[in-house]
Short mmCIF file of C-alpha atoms and ligand atoms in Angstrom, two decimals:
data_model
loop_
_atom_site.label_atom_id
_atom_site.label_comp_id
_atom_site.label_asym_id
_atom_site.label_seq_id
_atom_site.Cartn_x
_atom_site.Cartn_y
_atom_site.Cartn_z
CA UNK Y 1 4.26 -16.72 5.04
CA UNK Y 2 4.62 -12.97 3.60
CA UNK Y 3 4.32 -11.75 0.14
CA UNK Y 4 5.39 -7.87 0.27
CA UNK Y 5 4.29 -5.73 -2.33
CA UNK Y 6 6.06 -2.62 -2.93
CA UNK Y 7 5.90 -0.02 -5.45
CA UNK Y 8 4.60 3.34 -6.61
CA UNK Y 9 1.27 4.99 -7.04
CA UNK Y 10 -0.55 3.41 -9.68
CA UNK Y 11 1.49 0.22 -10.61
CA UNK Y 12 -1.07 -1.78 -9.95
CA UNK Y 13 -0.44 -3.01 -6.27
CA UNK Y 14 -3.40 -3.24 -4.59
CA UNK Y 15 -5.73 -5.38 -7.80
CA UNK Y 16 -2.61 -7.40 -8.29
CA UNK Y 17 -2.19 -8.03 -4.26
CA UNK Y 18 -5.62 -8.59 -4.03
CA UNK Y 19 -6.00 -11.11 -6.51
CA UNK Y 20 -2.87 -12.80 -5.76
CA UNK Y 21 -4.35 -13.06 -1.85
CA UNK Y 22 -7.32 -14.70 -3.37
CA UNK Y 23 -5.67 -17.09 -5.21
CA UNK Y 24 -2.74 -18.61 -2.61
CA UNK Y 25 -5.66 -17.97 0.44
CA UNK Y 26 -3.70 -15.46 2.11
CA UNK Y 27 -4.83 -12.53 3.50
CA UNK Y 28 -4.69 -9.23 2.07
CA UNK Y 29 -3.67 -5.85 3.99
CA UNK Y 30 -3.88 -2.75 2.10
CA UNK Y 31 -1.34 -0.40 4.48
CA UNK Y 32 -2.12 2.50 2.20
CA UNK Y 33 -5.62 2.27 3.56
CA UNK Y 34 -4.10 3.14 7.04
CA UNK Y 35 -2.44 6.50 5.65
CA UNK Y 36 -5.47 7.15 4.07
CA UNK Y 37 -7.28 6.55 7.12
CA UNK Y 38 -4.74 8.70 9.45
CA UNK Y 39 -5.29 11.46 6.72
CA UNK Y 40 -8.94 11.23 6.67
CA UNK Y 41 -9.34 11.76 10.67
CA UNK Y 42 -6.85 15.03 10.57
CA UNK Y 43 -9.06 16.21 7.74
CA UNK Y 44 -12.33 15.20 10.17
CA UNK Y 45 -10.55 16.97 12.90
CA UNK Y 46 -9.55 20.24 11.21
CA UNK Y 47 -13.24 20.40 10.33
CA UNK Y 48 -14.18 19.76 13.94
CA UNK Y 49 -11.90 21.86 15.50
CA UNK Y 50 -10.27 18.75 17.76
CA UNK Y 51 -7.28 16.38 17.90
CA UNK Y 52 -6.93 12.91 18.01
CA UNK Y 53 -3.93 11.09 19.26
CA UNK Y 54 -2.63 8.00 16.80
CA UNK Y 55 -3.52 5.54 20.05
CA UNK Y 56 -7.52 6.75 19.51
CA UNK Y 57 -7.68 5.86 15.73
CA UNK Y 58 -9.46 2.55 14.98
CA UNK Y 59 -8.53 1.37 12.03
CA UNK Y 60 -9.76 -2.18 11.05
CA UNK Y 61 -10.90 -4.10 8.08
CA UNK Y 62 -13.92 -6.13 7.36
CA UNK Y 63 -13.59 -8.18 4.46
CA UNK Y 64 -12.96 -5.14 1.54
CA UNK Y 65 -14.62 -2.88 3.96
CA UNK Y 66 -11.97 0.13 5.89
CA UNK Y 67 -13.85 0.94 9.28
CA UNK Y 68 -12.42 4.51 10.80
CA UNK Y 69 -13.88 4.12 14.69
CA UNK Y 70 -17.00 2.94 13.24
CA UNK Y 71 -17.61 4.30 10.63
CA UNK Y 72 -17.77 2.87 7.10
CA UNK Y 73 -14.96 5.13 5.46
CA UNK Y 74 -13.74 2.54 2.59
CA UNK Y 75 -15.10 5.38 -0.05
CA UNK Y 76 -13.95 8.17 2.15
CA UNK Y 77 -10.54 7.52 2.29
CA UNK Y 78 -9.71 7.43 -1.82
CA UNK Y 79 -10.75 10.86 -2.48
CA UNK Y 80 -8.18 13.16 -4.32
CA UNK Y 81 -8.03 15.31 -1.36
CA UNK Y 82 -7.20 12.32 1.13
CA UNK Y 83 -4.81 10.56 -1.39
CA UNK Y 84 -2.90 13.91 -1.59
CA UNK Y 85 -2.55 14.40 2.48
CA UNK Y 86 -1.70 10.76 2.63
CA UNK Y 87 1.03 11.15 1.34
CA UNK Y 88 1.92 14.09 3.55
CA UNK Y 89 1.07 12.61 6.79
CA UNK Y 90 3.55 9.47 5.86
CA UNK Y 91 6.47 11.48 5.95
CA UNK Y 92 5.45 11.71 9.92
CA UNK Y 93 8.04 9.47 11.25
CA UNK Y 94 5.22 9.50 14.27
CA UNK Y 95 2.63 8.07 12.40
CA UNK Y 96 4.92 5.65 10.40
CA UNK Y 97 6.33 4.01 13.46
CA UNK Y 98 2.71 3.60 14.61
CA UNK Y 99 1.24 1.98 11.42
CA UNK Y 100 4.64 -0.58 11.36
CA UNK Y 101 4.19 -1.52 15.04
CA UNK Y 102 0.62 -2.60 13.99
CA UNK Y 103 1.69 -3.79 10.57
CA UNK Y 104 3.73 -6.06 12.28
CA UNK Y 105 1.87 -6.95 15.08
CA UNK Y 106 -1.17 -8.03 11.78
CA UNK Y 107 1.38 -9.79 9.60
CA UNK Y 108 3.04 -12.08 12.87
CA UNK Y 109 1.30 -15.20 12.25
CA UNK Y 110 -0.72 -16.48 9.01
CA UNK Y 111 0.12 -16.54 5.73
CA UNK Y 112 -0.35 -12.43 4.32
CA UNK Y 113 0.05 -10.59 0.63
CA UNK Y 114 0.97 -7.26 2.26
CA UNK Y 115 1.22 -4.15 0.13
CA UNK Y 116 2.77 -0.73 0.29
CA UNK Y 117 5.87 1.41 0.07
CA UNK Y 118 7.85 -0.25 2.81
CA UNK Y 119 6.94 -3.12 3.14
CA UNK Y 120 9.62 -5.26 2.04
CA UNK Y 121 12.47 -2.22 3.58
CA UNK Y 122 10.96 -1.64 6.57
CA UNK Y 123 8.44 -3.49 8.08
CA UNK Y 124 8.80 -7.03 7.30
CA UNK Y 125 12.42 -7.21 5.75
CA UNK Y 126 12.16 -10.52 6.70
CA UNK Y 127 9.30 -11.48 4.33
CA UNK Y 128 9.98 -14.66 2.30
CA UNK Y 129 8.93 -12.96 -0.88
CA UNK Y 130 9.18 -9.63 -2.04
CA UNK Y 131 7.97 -7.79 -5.13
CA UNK Y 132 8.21 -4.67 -6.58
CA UNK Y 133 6.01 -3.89 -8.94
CA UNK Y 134 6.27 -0.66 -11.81
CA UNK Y 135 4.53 0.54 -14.83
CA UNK Y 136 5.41 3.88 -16.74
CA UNK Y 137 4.07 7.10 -15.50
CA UNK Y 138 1.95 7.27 -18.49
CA UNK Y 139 0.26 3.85 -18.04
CA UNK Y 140 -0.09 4.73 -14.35
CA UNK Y 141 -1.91 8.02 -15.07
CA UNK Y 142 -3.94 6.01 -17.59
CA UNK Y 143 -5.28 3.01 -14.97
CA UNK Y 144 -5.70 6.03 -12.60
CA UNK Y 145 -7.98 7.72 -14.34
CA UNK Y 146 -9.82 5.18 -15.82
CA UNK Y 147 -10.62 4.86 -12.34
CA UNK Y 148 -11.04 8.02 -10.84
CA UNK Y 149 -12.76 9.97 -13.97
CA UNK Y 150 -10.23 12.72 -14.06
CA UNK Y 151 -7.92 13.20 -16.92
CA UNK Y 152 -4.70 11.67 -17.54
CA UNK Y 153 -2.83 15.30 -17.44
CA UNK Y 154 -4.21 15.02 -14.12
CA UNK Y 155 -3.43 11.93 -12.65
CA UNK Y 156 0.34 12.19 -14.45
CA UNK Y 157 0.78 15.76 -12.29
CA UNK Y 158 -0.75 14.08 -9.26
CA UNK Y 159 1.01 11.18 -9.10
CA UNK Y 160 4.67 12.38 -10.15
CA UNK Y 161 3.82 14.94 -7.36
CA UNK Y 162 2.94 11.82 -4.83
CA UNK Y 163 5.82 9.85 -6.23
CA UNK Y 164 8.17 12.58 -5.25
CA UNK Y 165 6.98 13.03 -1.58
CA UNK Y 166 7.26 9.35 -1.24
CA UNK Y 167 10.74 8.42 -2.46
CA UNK Y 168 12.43 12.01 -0.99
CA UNK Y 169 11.14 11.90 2.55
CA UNK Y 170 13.12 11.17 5.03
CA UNK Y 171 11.17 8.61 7.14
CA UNK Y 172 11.26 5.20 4.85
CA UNK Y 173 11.32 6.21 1.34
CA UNK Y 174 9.99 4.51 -1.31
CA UNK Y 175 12.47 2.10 -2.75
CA UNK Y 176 13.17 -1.28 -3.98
CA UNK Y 177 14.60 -3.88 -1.65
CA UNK Y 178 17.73 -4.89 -2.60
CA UNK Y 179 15.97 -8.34 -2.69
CA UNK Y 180 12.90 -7.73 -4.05
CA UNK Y 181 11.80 -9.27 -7.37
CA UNK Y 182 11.17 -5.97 -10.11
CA UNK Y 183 7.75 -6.51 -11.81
CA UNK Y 184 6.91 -4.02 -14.80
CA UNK Y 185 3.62 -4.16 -15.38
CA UNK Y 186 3.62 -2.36 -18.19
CA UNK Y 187 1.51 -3.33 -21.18
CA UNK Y 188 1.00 -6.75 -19.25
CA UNK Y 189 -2.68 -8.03 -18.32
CA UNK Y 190 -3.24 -8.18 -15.00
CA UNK Y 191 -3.73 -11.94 -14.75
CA UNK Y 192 -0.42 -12.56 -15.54
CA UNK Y 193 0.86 -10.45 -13.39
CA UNK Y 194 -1.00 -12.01 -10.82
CA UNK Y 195 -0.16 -15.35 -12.02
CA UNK Y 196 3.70 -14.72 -12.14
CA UNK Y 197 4.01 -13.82 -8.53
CA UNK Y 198 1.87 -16.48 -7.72
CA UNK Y 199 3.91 -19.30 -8.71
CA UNK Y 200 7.09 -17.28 -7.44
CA UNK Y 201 5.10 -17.35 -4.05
CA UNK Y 202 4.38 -21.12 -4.36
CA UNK Y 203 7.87 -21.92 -5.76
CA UNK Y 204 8.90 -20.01 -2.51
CA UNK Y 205 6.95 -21.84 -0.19
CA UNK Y 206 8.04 -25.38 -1.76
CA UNK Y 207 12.13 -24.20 -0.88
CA UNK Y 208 10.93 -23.18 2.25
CA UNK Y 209 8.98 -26.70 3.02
CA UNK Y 210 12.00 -28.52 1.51
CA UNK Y 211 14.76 -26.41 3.50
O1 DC B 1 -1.06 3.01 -1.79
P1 DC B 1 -1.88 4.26 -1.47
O2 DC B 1 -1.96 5.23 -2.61
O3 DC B 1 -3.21 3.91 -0.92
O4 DC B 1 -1.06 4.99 -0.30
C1 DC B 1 -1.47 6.22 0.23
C2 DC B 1 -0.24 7.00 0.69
O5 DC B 1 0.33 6.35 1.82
C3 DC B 1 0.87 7.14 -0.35
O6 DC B 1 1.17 8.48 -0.64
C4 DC B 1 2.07 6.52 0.25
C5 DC B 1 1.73 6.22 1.67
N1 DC B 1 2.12 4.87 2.06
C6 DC B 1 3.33 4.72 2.69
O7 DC B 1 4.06 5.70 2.86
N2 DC B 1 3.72 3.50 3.14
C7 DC B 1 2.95 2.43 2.93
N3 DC B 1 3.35 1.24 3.38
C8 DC B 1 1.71 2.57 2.26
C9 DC B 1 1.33 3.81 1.82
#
């Protein structure tokens, strides 16, 4: 089974996916990390003066860990600088049909909590549960800077800046499936967040056994 998590930067996505993996014992994949990661190696190779094709990128995850090759880069890859060209190299339609293919090829058997931008639209539109979760720009800013140490002026201009790259580009934009259950997380604790799609995922699973 497939819980897709959709939404924008901020909302909340990858605690609430996390947690909500943890509690049903699926597994969680961050595919932000893999932007992040695709980011991190054109900033490595700028630096190095070389070029590495998408087939030569290793990207794999150990427990909460994000290996790069082999290299530990879990910290590496949620720098300002990398968020910011993360979002630039995902409007590569290149590097988007990469990440999918393996997206898919991760999420084909087991039971997953998924998260994203496209999850839900793109690469599995066949997932049996799909969420979309919001929050307000201003509580967004506020979690992300809690979180990052910069200011919320900051985080508001960075994100809205993100947000717009994301849901204009061409290549999958960020939207809401026309299925997809709308979560605003604004102003709600976490728990319940995470204890709302929860139960939707086990109410899911019961139709499904039942069907
Ligand atoms: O969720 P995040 O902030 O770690 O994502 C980093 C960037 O990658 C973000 O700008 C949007 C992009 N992304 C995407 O286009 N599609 C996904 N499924 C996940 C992330």
């Amino acid at each position: 089974m497939l819980v897709a998590i959709d939404g924008p930067v901020g909302a909340g996505k990858s605690t609430v996916a996390r947690a909500v993996a943890a509690r049903l014992g699926f597994t969680y994949l961050d595919t932000g990390a893999m932007y992040r990661c695709v980011a991190l190696a054109a900033i490595q190779d700028e630096a190095a003066d070389r070029k590495r094709t998408l087939d030569e990128l290793r990207i794999d995850f150990e427990g909460d860990r994000v290996l790069l090759g082999s290299s530990d880069s879990t910290d590496a890859i949620r720098t300002p600088e990398v968020s910011q060209r993360a979002s630039v190299v995902a409007t590569d339609p290149a590097v988007r049909e990469h990440l999918v293919e393996r997206q898919r090829g991760l999420t084909q058997r087991g039971d997953w909590v998924a998260e994203g931008r496209d999850i839900g639209t793109v690469v599995r539109p066949d997932a049996e549960l799909k969420i979309y979760l919001t929050a307000s720009d201003e509580e967004r800013a506020g979690r992300r800077a809690a979180q990052t140490g910069r200011s919320v002026e900051e985080e508001l201009a960075d994100l809205r800046e993100r947000d717009e790259r994301d849901r204009t580009r061409e290549a999958s934009p960020l939207r809401r499936a026309d299925d997809a259950v709308e979560v605003d997380t604004t102003g709600v604790p976490f728990a319940e967040v995470v204890e709302r799609i929860a139960r939707l995922a086990e109410e899911t699973r019961a139709k499904a056994v039942d069907a």
